[in-house]
mmCIF file of C-alpha atoms in Angstrom:
data_model
loop_
_atom_site.group_PDB
_atom_site.id
_atom_site.type_symbol
_atom_site.label_atom_id
_atom_site.label_comp_id
_atom_site.label_asym_id
_atom_site.label_seq_id
_atom_site.Cartn_x
_atom_site.Cartn_y
_atom_site.Cartn_z
ATOM 1 C CA MET A 1 -100.673 53.024 20.821
ATOM 2 C CA ALA A 2 -99.624 49.593 22.066
ATOM 3 C CA GLY A 3 -103.044 48.288 21.074
ATOM 4 C CA ARG A 4 -102.730 49.620 17.519
ATOM 5 C CA LEU A 5 -99.220 48.187 17.150
ATOM 6 C CA GLU A 6 -100.494 44.834 18.371
ATOM 7 C CA GLU A 7 -103.345 44.974 15.878
ATOM 8 C CA TRP A 8 -100.913 45.862 13.063
ATOM 9 C CA VAL A 9 -98.659 42.910 13.896
ATOM 10 C CA ASP A 10 -101.610 40.583 14.410
ATOM 11 C CA GLU A 11 -103.121 41.357 11.005
ATOM 12 C CA ARG A 12 -99.822 40.563 9.284
ATOM 13 C CA LEU A 13 -98.153 37.865 11.380
ATOM 14 C CA GLY A 14 -100.841 36.585 13.706
ATOM 15 C CA TRP A 15 -98.449 36.296 16.637
ATOM 16 C CA PRO A 16 -100.480 38.114 19.298
ATOM 17 C CA SER A 17 -103.530 35.893 18.664
ATOM 18 C CA ALA A 18 -101.347 32.802 18.675
ATOM 19 C CA ILE A 19 -99.719 33.811 21.973
ATOM 20 C CA ARG A 20 -103.097 34.662 23.503
ATOM 21 C CA SER A 21 -104.579 31.358 22.451
ATOM 22 C CA ALA A 22 -101.554 29.502 23.824
ATOM 23 C CA LEU A 23 -101.350 31.287 27.181
ATOM 24 C CA LEU A 24 -104.833 32.501 28.022
ATOM 25 C CA GLN A 25 -106.657 29.287 28.744
ATOM 26 C CA ARG A 26 -109.267 28.410 31.295
ATOM 27 C CA VAL A 27 -107.611 26.061 33.739
ATOM 28 C CA PRO A 28 -109.231 23.683 36.229
ATOM 29 C CA ARG A 29 -108.235 23.374 39.889
ATOM 30 C CA LEU A 30 -104.458 22.894 39.860
ATOM 31 C CA SER A 31 -101.767 21.791 42.290
ATOM 32 C CA TRP A 32 -98.143 22.822 42.732
ATOM 33 C CA GLY A 33 -97.295 19.543 41.006
ATOM 34 C CA HIS A 34 -98.596 21.115 37.795
ATOM 35 C CA VAL A 35 -95.495 23.341 37.570
ATOM 36 C CA LEU A 36 -93.257 20.320 36.902
ATOM 37 C CA GLY A 37 -94.007 20.241 33.177
ATOM 38 C CA SER A 38 -93.120 23.923 32.746
ATOM 39 C CA ALA A 39 -90.049 23.476 34.956
ATOM 40 C CA THR A 40 -88.918 20.615 32.702
ATOM 41 C CA LEU A 41 -89.414 22.795 29.628
ATOM 42 C CA VAL A 42 -87.459 25.744 31.107
ATOM 43 C CA THR A 43 -84.630 23.395 32.123
ATOM 44 C CA LEU A 44 -84.563 21.994 28.596
ATOM 45 C CA ILE A 45 -84.311 25.520 27.136
ATOM 46 C CA ILE A 46 -81.425 26.348 29.504
ATOM 47 C CA LEU A 47 -79.676 23.113 28.478
ATOM 48 C CA ILE A 48 -80.025 23.935 24.784
ATOM 49 C CA LEU A 49 -78.705 27.491 25.267
ATOM 50 C CA THR A 50 -75.739 26.471 27.453
ATOM 51 C CA GLY A 51 -75.059 23.530 25.134
ATOM 52 C CA VAL A 52 -74.810 25.848 22.133
ATOM 53 C CA LEU A 53 -72.423 28.078 24.108
ATOM 54 C CA LEU A 54 -70.227 25.144 25.158
ATOM 55 C CA SER A 55 -70.032 23.818 21.605
ATOM 56 C CA PHE A 56 -68.304 27.067 20.550
ATOM 57 C CA SER A 57 -65.207 25.975 22.457
ATOM 58 C CA TYR A 58 -65.376 22.180 22.370
ATOM 59 C CA VAL A 59 -63.521 19.895 19.951
ATOM 60 C CA PRO A 60 -64.701 16.253 19.796
ATOM 61 C CA SER A 61 -61.332 14.607 19.284
ATOM 62 C CA PRO A 62 -59.402 12.522 21.844
ATOM 63 C CA ASP A 63 -56.442 14.906 21.643
ATOM 64 C CA GLU A 64 -58.447 18.030 22.324
ATOM 65 C CA ALA A 65 -61.727 17.104 24.025
ATOM 66 C CA HIS A 66 -60.399 17.164 27.563
ATOM 67 C CA THR A 67 -58.096 20.119 26.832
ATOM 68 C CA THR A 68 -61.006 22.183 25.551
ATOM 69 C CA VAL A 69 -63.250 21.220 28.467
ATOM 70 C CA GLU A 70 -60.488 22.308 30.872
ATOM 71 C CA TYR A 71 -60.084 25.495 28.851
ATOM 72 C CA ILE A 72 -63.806 26.209 29.106
ATOM 73 C CA THR A 73 -63.815 25.569 32.849
ATOM 74 C CA GLN A 74 -60.546 27.229 33.851
ATOM 75 C CA GLU A 75 -59.875 29.967 31.314
ATOM 76 C CA LEU A 76 -63.056 31.285 29.719
ATOM 77 C CA PRO A 77 -65.012 34.000 31.544
ATOM 78 C CA PHE A 78 -68.044 32.370 33.213
ATOM 79 C CA GLY A 79 -66.917 29.067 31.648
ATOM 80 C CA ALA A 80 -67.362 27.141 34.887
ATOM 81 C CA PHE A 81 -70.782 28.778 35.368
ATOM 82 C CA ILE A 82 -71.983 27.818 31.878
ATOM 83 C CA ARG A 83 -70.585 24.288 32.096
ATOM 84 C CA ASN A 84 -72.032 23.692 35.554
ATOM 85 C CA LEU A 85 -75.428 25.004 34.443
ATOM 86 C CA HIS A 86 -75.300 22.410 31.662
ATOM 87 C CA HIS A 87 -73.998 19.642 33.946
ATOM 88 C CA PHE A 88 -76.390 20.105 36.864
ATOM 89 C CA GLY A 89 -79.192 21.186 34.519
ATOM 90 C CA ALA A 90 -78.910 17.768 32.879
ATOM 91 C CA SER A 91 -79.369 16.046 36.243
ATOM 92 C CA ALA A 92 -82.247 18.391 37.034
ATOM 93 C CA LEU A 93 -83.913 17.538 33.723
ATOM 94 C CA VAL A 94 -83.902 13.817 34.547
ATOM 95 C CA VAL A 95 -85.250 14.427 38.064
ATOM 96 C CA LEU A 96 -87.931 16.891 36.869
ATOM 97 C CA SER A 97 -89.010 14.638 33.985
ATOM 98 C CA ILE A 98 -89.531 11.699 36.343
ATOM 99 C CA ALA A 99 -91.296 13.899 38.924
ATOM 100 C CA HIS A 100 -93.560 15.199 36.117
ATOM 101 C CA LEU A 101 -94.310 11.614 35.059
ATOM 102 C CA ILE A 102 -95.191 10.622 38.632
ATOM 103 C CA ARG A 103 -97.465 13.664 38.988
ATOM 104 C CA VAL A 104 -99.289 12.676 35.794
ATOM 105 C CA ILE A 105 -99.811 9.097 37.031
ATOM 106 C CA VAL A 106 -100.963 10.238 40.479
ATOM 107 C CA HIS A 107 -103.562 12.553 38.944
ATOM 108 C CA GLY A 108 -104.551 10.002 36.311
ATOM 109 C CA ALA A 109 -103.774 12.568 33.621
ATOM 110 C CA HIS A 110 -102.512 9.920 31.206
ATOM 111 C CA LYS A 111 -106.018 8.522 30.571
ATOM 112 C CA TYR A 112 -108.518 9.237 27.768
ATOM 113 C CA PRO A 113 -108.263 11.493 25.810
ATOM 114 C CA ARG A 114 -104.637 12.207 26.688
ATOM 115 C CA GLU A 115 -103.034 8.846 25.795
ATOM 116 C CA PHE A 116 -100.823 10.378 23.129
ATOM 117 C CA THR A 117 -99.683 13.177 25.417
ATOM 118 C CA TRP A 118 -98.512 10.359 27.681
ATOM 119 C CA PHE A 119 -96.850 8.407 24.846
ATOM 120 C CA THR A 120 -94.932 11.430 23.606
ATOM 121 C CA GLY A 121 -93.936 12.137 27.216
ATOM 122 C CA VAL A 122 -92.513 8.657 27.621
ATOM 123 C CA VAL A 123 -90.606 9.050 24.347
ATOM 124 C CA LEU A 124 -89.239 12.341 25.690
ATOM 125 C CA LEU A 125 -88.057 10.662 28.881
ATOM 126 C CA LEU A 126 -86.169 8.065 26.821
ATOM 127 C CA LEU A 127 -84.667 10.846 24.688
ATOM 128 C CA VAL A 128 -83.569 12.660 27.860
ATOM 129 C CA PHE A 129 -81.774 9.471 28.933
ATOM 130 C CA ALA A 130 -80.191 9.272 25.459
ATOM 131 C CA ALA A 131 -78.989 12.866 25.774
ATOM 132 C CA GLY A 132 -77.472 12.140 29.179
ATOM 133 C CA PHE A 133 -75.858 8.945 27.911
ATOM 134 C CA THR A 134 -74.239 10.592 24.872
ATOM 135 C CA GLY A 135 -73.317 13.784 26.716
ATOM 136 C CA SER A 136 -71.574 12.087 29.612
ATOM 137 C CA LEU A 137 -68.768 10.798 27.349
ATOM 138 C CA LEU A 138 -67.901 14.230 25.973
ATOM 139 C CA PRO A 139 -65.653 15.537 28.824
ATOM 140 C CA TRP A 140 -63.382 12.604 27.892
ATOM 141 C CA ASP A 141 -61.938 12.160 31.355
ATOM 142 C CA GLN A 142 -61.479 8.836 33.176
ATOM 143 C CA ASN A 143 -64.957 9.014 34.656
ATOM 144 C CA ALA A 144 -66.589 9.741 31.286
ATOM 145 C CA PHE A 145 -64.602 7.074 29.462
ATOM 146 C CA TRP A 146 -65.037 4.195 31.906
ATOM 147 C CA ALA A 147 -68.664 4.962 32.738
ATOM 148 C CA THR A 148 -69.410 4.811 29.022
ATOM 149 C CA ALA A 149 -67.288 1.669 28.601
ATOM 150 C CA VAL A 150 -69.384 -0.056 31.275
ATOM 151 C CA ARG A 151 -72.642 1.122 29.639
ATOM 152 C CA MET A 152 -71.455 -0.244 26.301
ATOM 153 C CA ARG A 153 -70.885 -3.657 27.943
ATOM 154 C CA VAL A 154 -74.473 -3.448 29.218
ATOM 155 C CA ILE A 155 -75.754 -2.639 25.712
ATOM 156 C CA GLU A 156 -73.770 -5.583 24.304
ATOM 157 C CA VAL A 157 -75.824 -8.097 26.301
ATOM 158 C CA THR A 158 -79.059 -6.949 24.626
ATOM 159 C CA PRO A 159 -80.456 -10.223 23.207
ATOM 160 C CA GLY A 160 -79.843 -10.715 19.503
ATOM 161 C CA ILE A 161 -78.718 -7.262 18.434
ATOM 162 C CA GLY A 162 -76.459 -6.289 21.358
ATOM 163 C CA ASP A 163 -73.075 -6.566 19.644
ATOM 164 C CA ARG A 164 -74.283 -4.867 16.501
ATOM 165 C CA LEU A 165 -75.988 -2.042 18.423
ATOM 166 C CA ALA A 166 -72.861 -1.357 20.480
ATOM 167 C CA GLY A 167 -70.766 -1.498 17.307
ATOM 168 C CA VAL A 168 -72.937 1.099 15.582
ATOM 169 C CA LEU A 169 -72.886 3.387 18.618
ATOM 170 C CA MET A 170 -69.115 3.148 19.032
ATOM 171 C CA GLY A 171 -68.284 3.019 15.320
ATOM 172 C CA GLY A 172 -66.133 -0.037 16.011
ATOM 173 C CA GLU A 173 -65.393 -2.610 18.637
ATOM 174 C CA GLU A 174 -63.966 -0.283 21.271
ATOM 175 C CA LEU A 175 -64.485 3.261 22.484
ATOM 176 C CA SER A 176 -62.277 5.401 20.256
ATOM 177 C CA ALA A 177 -61.973 8.701 18.431
ATOM 178 C CA VAL A 178 -64.755 7.464 16.133
ATOM 179 C CA SER A 179 -67.041 6.880 19.127
ATOM 180 C CA LEU A 180 -66.362 10.362 20.502
ATOM 181 C CA VAL A 181 -67.442 12.039 17.248
ATOM 182 C CA ARG A 182 -70.510 9.797 17.039
ATOM 183 C CA PHE A 183 -71.524 10.588 20.604
ATOM 184 C CA PHE A 184 -70.941 14.290 19.994
ATOM 185 C CA ILE A 185 -73.080 14.414 16.856
ATOM 186 C CA ALA A 186 -75.776 12.309 18.536
ATOM 187 C CA HIS A 187 -75.668 14.666 21.537
ATOM 188 C CA VAL A 188 -75.765 17.976 19.651
ATOM 189 C CA TRP A 189 -77.793 17.122 16.535
ATOM 190 C CA VAL A 190 -79.715 13.859 16.561
ATOM 191 C CA VAL A 191 -81.111 13.695 20.090
ATOM 192 C CA PRO A 192 -81.859 17.440 20.507
ATOM 193 C CA SER A 193 -83.684 17.682 17.175
ATOM 194 C CA LEU A 194 -85.781 14.658 18.125
ATOM 195 C CA ILE A 195 -86.449 16.175 21.558
ATOM 196 C CA VAL A 196 -87.547 19.504 20.087
ATOM 197 C CA THR A 197 -89.805 17.745 17.566
ATOM 198 C CA VAL A 198 -91.502 15.590 20.205
ATOM 199 C CA VAL A 199 -91.748 18.529 22.660
ATOM 200 C CA VAL A 200 -93.685 20.456 20.000
ATOM 201 C CA MET A 201 -96.064 17.474 19.562
ATOM 202 C CA HIS A 202 -96.385 17.122 23.348
ATOM 203 C CA LEU A 203 -97.191 20.828 23.860
ATOM 204 C CA ARG A 204 -99.625 20.829 20.950
ATOM 205 C CA LEU A 205 -101.510 17.978 22.641
ATOM 206 C CA VAL A 206 -101.460 19.725 26.033
ATOM 207 C CA HIS A 207 -102.970 22.753 24.315
ATOM 208 C CA LYS A 208 -105.547 20.720 22.408
ATOM 209 C CA HIS A 209 -106.847 18.798 25.416
ATOM 210 C CA GLY A 210 -106.382 21.519 28.016
ATOM 211 C CA ILE A 211 -104.715 20.942 31.352
ATOM 212 C CA SER A 212 -106.191 18.103 33.342
ATOM 213 C CA GLY A 213 -107.117 19.206 36.832
ATOM 214 C CA VAL A 214 -106.685 17.512 40.180
ATOM 215 C CA PRO A 215 -109.289 14.717 40.277
ATOM 216 C CA ARG A 216 -111.912 14.961 43.011
ATOM 217 C CA ARG A 217 -113.854 12.351 44.916
ATOM 218 C CA GLY A 218 -117.023 11.395 43.094
ATOM 219 C CA GLU A 219 -115.930 12.587 39.649
ATOM 220 C CA MET B 1 -105.674 49.691 46.433
ATOM 221 C CA ASN B 2 -105.243 51.010 42.940
ATOM 222 C CA PRO B 3 -108.298 49.880 40.958
ATOM 223 C CA ASP B 4 -106.343 50.090 37.654
ATOM 224 C CA VAL B 5 -104.081 47.253 38.703
ATOM 225 C CA THR B 6 -105.940 44.032 38.188
ATOM 226 C CA ARG B 7 -104.675 40.705 39.442
ATOM 227 C CA ARG B 8 -103.999 39.706 35.845
ATOM 228 C CA SER B 9 -101.992 42.807 34.973
ATOM 229 C CA PHE B 10 -100.013 42.539 38.224
ATOM 230 C CA LEU B 11 -99.132 38.902 37.566
ATOM 231 C CA SER B 12 -98.241 39.621 33.919
ATOM 232 C CA GLY B 13 -95.900 42.384 35.049
ATOM 233 C CA ALA B 14 -94.359 40.241 37.779
ATOM 234 C CA ILE B 15 -93.748 37.351 35.381
ATOM 235 C CA ALA B 16 -92.219 39.670 32.778
ATOM 236 C CA GLY B 17 -89.982 41.202 35.465
ATOM 237 C CA ILE B 18 -88.754 37.850 36.741
ATOM 238 C CA ALA B 19 -88.185 36.630 33.181
ATOM 239 C CA GLY B 20 -86.144 39.773 32.506
ATOM 240 C CA VAL B 21 -83.973 39.203 35.572
ATOM 241 C CA VAL B 22 -83.369 35.559 34.641
ATOM 242 C CA ALA B 23 -82.580 36.482 31.023
ATOM 243 C CA THR B 24 -80.047 39.078 32.229
ATOM 244 C CA LEU B 25 -78.423 36.680 34.696
ATOM 245 C CA LEU B 26 -77.945 34.172 31.887
ATOM 246 C CA GLY B 27 -77.402 36.575 28.995
ATOM 247 C CA LEU B 28 -74.537 38.660 30.413
ATOM 248 C CA PRO B 29 -72.357 35.648 31.358
ATOM 249 C CA ALA B 30 -73.202 34.111 27.980
ATOM 250 C CA ALA B 31 -72.003 37.229 26.164
ATOM 251 C CA ARG B 32 -68.747 37.332 28.157
ATOM 252 C CA PHE B 33 -68.281 33.593 27.546
ATOM 253 C CA LEU B 34 -68.630 34.083 23.793
ATOM 254 C CA MET B 35 -66.230 37.047 23.735
ATOM 255 C CA GLY B 36 -63.801 34.734 25.475
ATOM 256 C CA ARG B 37 -60.314 35.988 26.016
ATOM 257 C CA ALA B 38 -60.614 38.461 23.151
ATOM 258 C CA ALA B 39 -61.853 40.911 25.750
ATOM 259 C CA ALA B 40 -58.999 40.160 28.150
ATOM 260 C CA THR B 41 -55.842 42.199 27.845
ATOM 261 C CA SER B 42 -52.641 40.459 26.834
ATOM 262 C CA ASN B 43 -50.510 39.428 29.790
ATOM 263 C CA THR B 44 -47.204 39.869 27.953
ATOM 264 C CA ASP B 45 -45.817 43.352 27.385
ATOM 265 C CA GLY B 46 -44.765 42.436 23.847
ATOM 266 C CA TRP B 47 -40.979 42.677 24.300
ATOM 267 C CA VAL B 48 -39.061 39.828 22.672
ATOM 268 C CA ARG B 49 -35.357 39.126 23.036
ATOM 269 C CA VAL B 50 -33.949 38.779 19.525
ATOM 270 C CA ALA B 51 -30.151 38.917 19.796
ATOM 271 C CA ALA B 52 -27.069 39.598 21.871
ATOM 272 C CA ALA B 53 -25.977 43.194 21.322
ATOM 273 C CA ASP B 54 -22.453 42.213 20.288
ATOM 274 C CA SER B 55 -23.707 39.819 17.581
ATOM 275 C CA VAL B 56 -24.964 42.713 15.448
ATOM 276 C CA VAL B 57 -22.317 43.944 13.007
ATOM 277 C CA PRO B 58 -22.116 47.765 13.116
ATOM 278 C CA GLY B 59 -22.996 49.447 9.848
ATOM 279 C CA ARG B 60 -24.770 46.488 8.271
ATOM 280 C CA PRO B 61 -28.386 45.384 9.014
ATOM 281 C CA THR B 62 -28.487 41.924 10.520
ATOM 282 C CA LEU B 63 -31.535 39.653 10.290
ATOM 283 C CA VAL B 64 -32.510 38.315 13.708
ATOM 284 C CA THR B 65 -35.374 35.971 14.546
ATOM 285 C CA ALA B 66 -37.071 34.759 17.680
ATOM 286 C CA THR B 67 -39.885 32.364 18.439
ATOM 287 C CA VAL B 68 -42.816 33.681 20.417
ATOM 288 C CA GLU B 69 -45.409 31.468 22.033
ATOM 289 C CA LYS B 70 -48.891 32.843 21.661
ATOM 290 C CA GLN B 71 -51.932 31.427 23.373
ATOM 291 C CA GLN B 72 -55.003 31.544 21.194
ATOM 292 C CA GLY B 73 -57.985 29.834 22.733
ATOM 293 C CA TRP B 74 -56.791 26.431 23.953
ATOM 294 C CA VAL B 75 -54.015 26.318 21.368
ATOM 295 C CA ALA B 76 -50.489 27.459 22.177
ATOM 296 C CA ALA B 77 -49.187 28.531 18.774
ATOM 297 C CA GLN B 78 -45.582 29.442 18.030
ATOM 298 C CA THR B 79 -44.967 32.380 15.767
ATOM 299 C CA GLN B 80 -41.696 33.663 14.373
ATOM 300 C CA VAL B 81 -40.687 37.251 14.979
ATOM 301 C CA ALA B 82 -38.092 38.601 12.566
ATOM 302 C CA ALA B 83 -36.396 41.991 12.244
ATOM 303 C CA TYR B 84 -33.371 43.617 10.692
ATOM 304 C CA LEU B 85 -31.258 45.160 13.458
ATOM 305 C CA LYS B 86 -29.057 48.145 12.610
ATOM 306 C CA THR B 87 -26.422 49.778 14.734
ATOM 307 C CA GLU B 88 -23.612 52.191 14.103
ATOM 308 C CA ASP B 89 -21.932 52.093 17.508
ATOM 309 C CA GLY B 90 -23.039 48.793 19.067
ATOM 310 C CA ALA B 91 -25.009 50.644 21.733
ATOM 311 C CA HIS B 92 -27.906 52.286 19.890
ATOM 312 C CA PHE B 93 -30.075 50.067 17.745
ATOM 313 C CA GLU B 94 -32.830 50.387 15.185
ATOM 314 C CA ALA B 95 -35.114 47.545 14.150
ATOM 315 C CA LEU B 96 -36.805 47.288 10.751
ATOM 316 C CA SER B 97 -39.530 44.836 9.850
ATOM 317 C CA ASN B 98 -38.669 42.416 7.048
ATOM 318 C CA VAL B 99 -42.283 42.368 5.871
ATOM 319 C CA CYS B 100 -42.882 44.273 2.634
ATOM 320 C CA THR B 101 -45.485 47.013 3.023
ATOM 321 C CA HIS B 102 -46.971 46.150 -0.384
ATOM 322 C CA LEU B 103 -48.470 42.678 0.059
ATOM 323 C CA GLY B 104 -46.600 41.181 2.988
ATOM 324 C CA CYS B 105 -43.800 39.180 1.339
ATOM 325 C CA ARG B 106 -40.422 38.935 3.095
ATOM 326 C CA VAL B 107 -37.720 41.357 1.992
ATOM 327 C CA THR B 108 -34.033 40.453 1.961
ATOM 328 C CA LEU B 109 -30.924 42.576 2.248
ATOM 329 C CA GLN B 110 -28.930 42.566 -0.988
ATOM 330 C CA ASP B 111 -25.737 44.396 -1.910
ATOM 331 C CA GLY B 112 -25.385 46.983 -4.656
ATOM 332 C CA LEU B 113 -29.103 47.625 -5.119
ATOM 333 C CA VAL B 114 -29.435 51.308 -4.315
ATOM 334 C CA GLY B 115 -26.743 53.335 -6.083
ATOM 335 C CA GLY B 116 -24.106 50.743 -5.214
ATOM 336 C CA ASN B 117 -25.259 50.461 -1.605
ATOM 337 C CA PRO B 118 -27.156 47.573 -0.003
ATOM 338 C CA GLY B 119 -30.957 47.734 0.005
ATOM 339 C CA PHE B 120 -33.996 45.636 0.869
ATOM 340 C CA PHE B 121 -35.488 43.801 -2.086
ATOM 341 C CA CYS B 122 -38.918 42.222 -2.213
ATOM 342 C CA PRO B 123 -39.010 39.382 -4.789
ATOM 343 C CA CYS B 124 -42.800 39.340 -5.190
ATOM 344 C CA HIS B 125 -43.260 42.573 -7.179
ATOM 345 C CA ASP B 126 -39.738 44.007 -7.328
ATOM 346 C CA GLY B 127 -40.239 46.420 -4.428
ATOM 347 C CA LEU B 128 -37.069 48.159 -3.329
ATOM 348 C CA PHE B 129 -36.235 49.936 -0.041
ATOM 349 C CA ASP B 130 -32.986 51.629 0.941
ATOM 350 C CA ILE B 131 -30.990 50.614 3.986
ATOM 351 C CA ASP B 132 -33.119 52.853 6.236
ATOM 352 C CA GLY B 133 -36.313 51.236 4.963
ATOM 353 C CA ALA B 134 -37.376 54.196 2.795
ATOM 354 C CA VAL B 135 -39.128 53.461 -0.518
ATOM 355 C CA VAL B 136 -36.858 53.528 -3.579
ATOM 356 C CA SER B 137 -38.909 51.925 -6.345
ATOM 357 C CA GLY B 138 -41.610 49.422 -7.154
ATOM 358 C CA PRO B 139 -45.266 49.284 -6.071
ATOM 359 C CA VAL B 140 -44.548 49.629 -2.333
ATOM 360 C CA PRO B 141 -46.790 52.230 -0.677
ATOM 361 C CA ALA B 142 -44.848 52.948 2.543
ATOM 362 C CA PRO B 143 -41.446 52.542 4.196
ATOM 363 C CA LEU B 144 -40.628 49.379 6.137
ATOM 364 C CA GLU B 145 -42.186 49.341 9.591
ATOM 365 C CA ARG B 146 -39.936 50.194 12.541
ATOM 366 C CA PHE B 147 -40.124 48.364 15.864
ATOM 367 C CA GLU B 148 -39.338 49.750 19.293
ATOM 368 C CA VAL B 149 -35.928 48.585 20.488
ATOM 369 C CA MET B 150 -34.531 48.237 23.976
ATOM 370 C CA VAL B 151 -31.065 47.103 25.105
ATOM 371 C CA GLU B 152 -30.759 45.516 28.514
ATOM 372 C CA LYS B 153 -27.716 43.737 29.974
ATOM 373 C CA GLY B 154 -26.196 43.127 26.539
ATOM 374 C CA ASP B 155 -29.399 41.750 24.996
ATOM 375 C CA VAL B 156 -31.488 43.438 22.317
ATOM 376 C CA PHE B 157 -35.251 43.354 22.699
ATOM 377 C CA VAL B 158 -37.811 44.448 20.121
ATOM 378 C CA ARG B 159 -41.521 45.017 20.459
ATOM 379 C CA THR B 160 -43.445 43.862 17.397
ATOM 380 C CA ILE B 161 -46.985 44.448 18.671
#
């Protein structure tokens, strides 16, 4: 029965074959370090889901941003749980991404023919930093505001384009209501859509080249 | 050892089970989070003080209003509650809504409308109610709504929800 249903779906949509080809691969000798990539992906999915939930009750304006964040945390059922999952999940994503990168270097998994898996991974790490940078302003408390103000001063000393870059990010010369909306849109639309796009490329390459095993002496 | 259970089928089942547990642990809080306070019961009992009992003239409906603060999401919104209070003896009260039952316009008390007596007139589509809120003429489908009334220590309270 289940087999016939699967065949019916497969003939029309091709999902079962696609899932089988994605999941049922021969793998070489692996280490526990190989779970870091999957752990990063699962953390990213949790961040996207909790982020969507939070955005239902968040208003990116100076008058309401902090009020709505307090409302989410104090008033909404499981609000603190959802927000903390997003908050600590974000830290976990940075830690896991870097751990994944170190594992890849240690095992030499960035070499031929996987150079572009590595490149897309590095781009993803930068995008993760961008997500953290734009997201940390959104609670609009003293910590968020001044931490971002300091980071903007750092961006301003970029040679040549610093002032202009900071101006574009902030939508003006200082952190303001305009900056908050820009950071919000960057955090919920621009950066996540780039991350999802590059994750798809990254996973496609992992699938194409197969998982690289733990290197052994003499190989 | 059950020979039907292979290592692969056991691991597939275990992974599906763990995934189900994780999805439930995240999904149930997420659903409650999205329902928000809509699922919570109101913490007010709905009674609103609208007037001092001795400010209502016996025999003639008096329009009284009160401001109620309602919390919706993170916004504390103020809404006006209005009612016509009627009393014959200054001790027993009735409260009529001033919202027309046709399309929700506000009715006003006007003299000489119903056989020489005062009545409630709705200016939107010429709806007419008598002084007890019963339909007299016009497109109105039902009498004016009545609110529960309570008198406590010389104050009149109505419940509009």
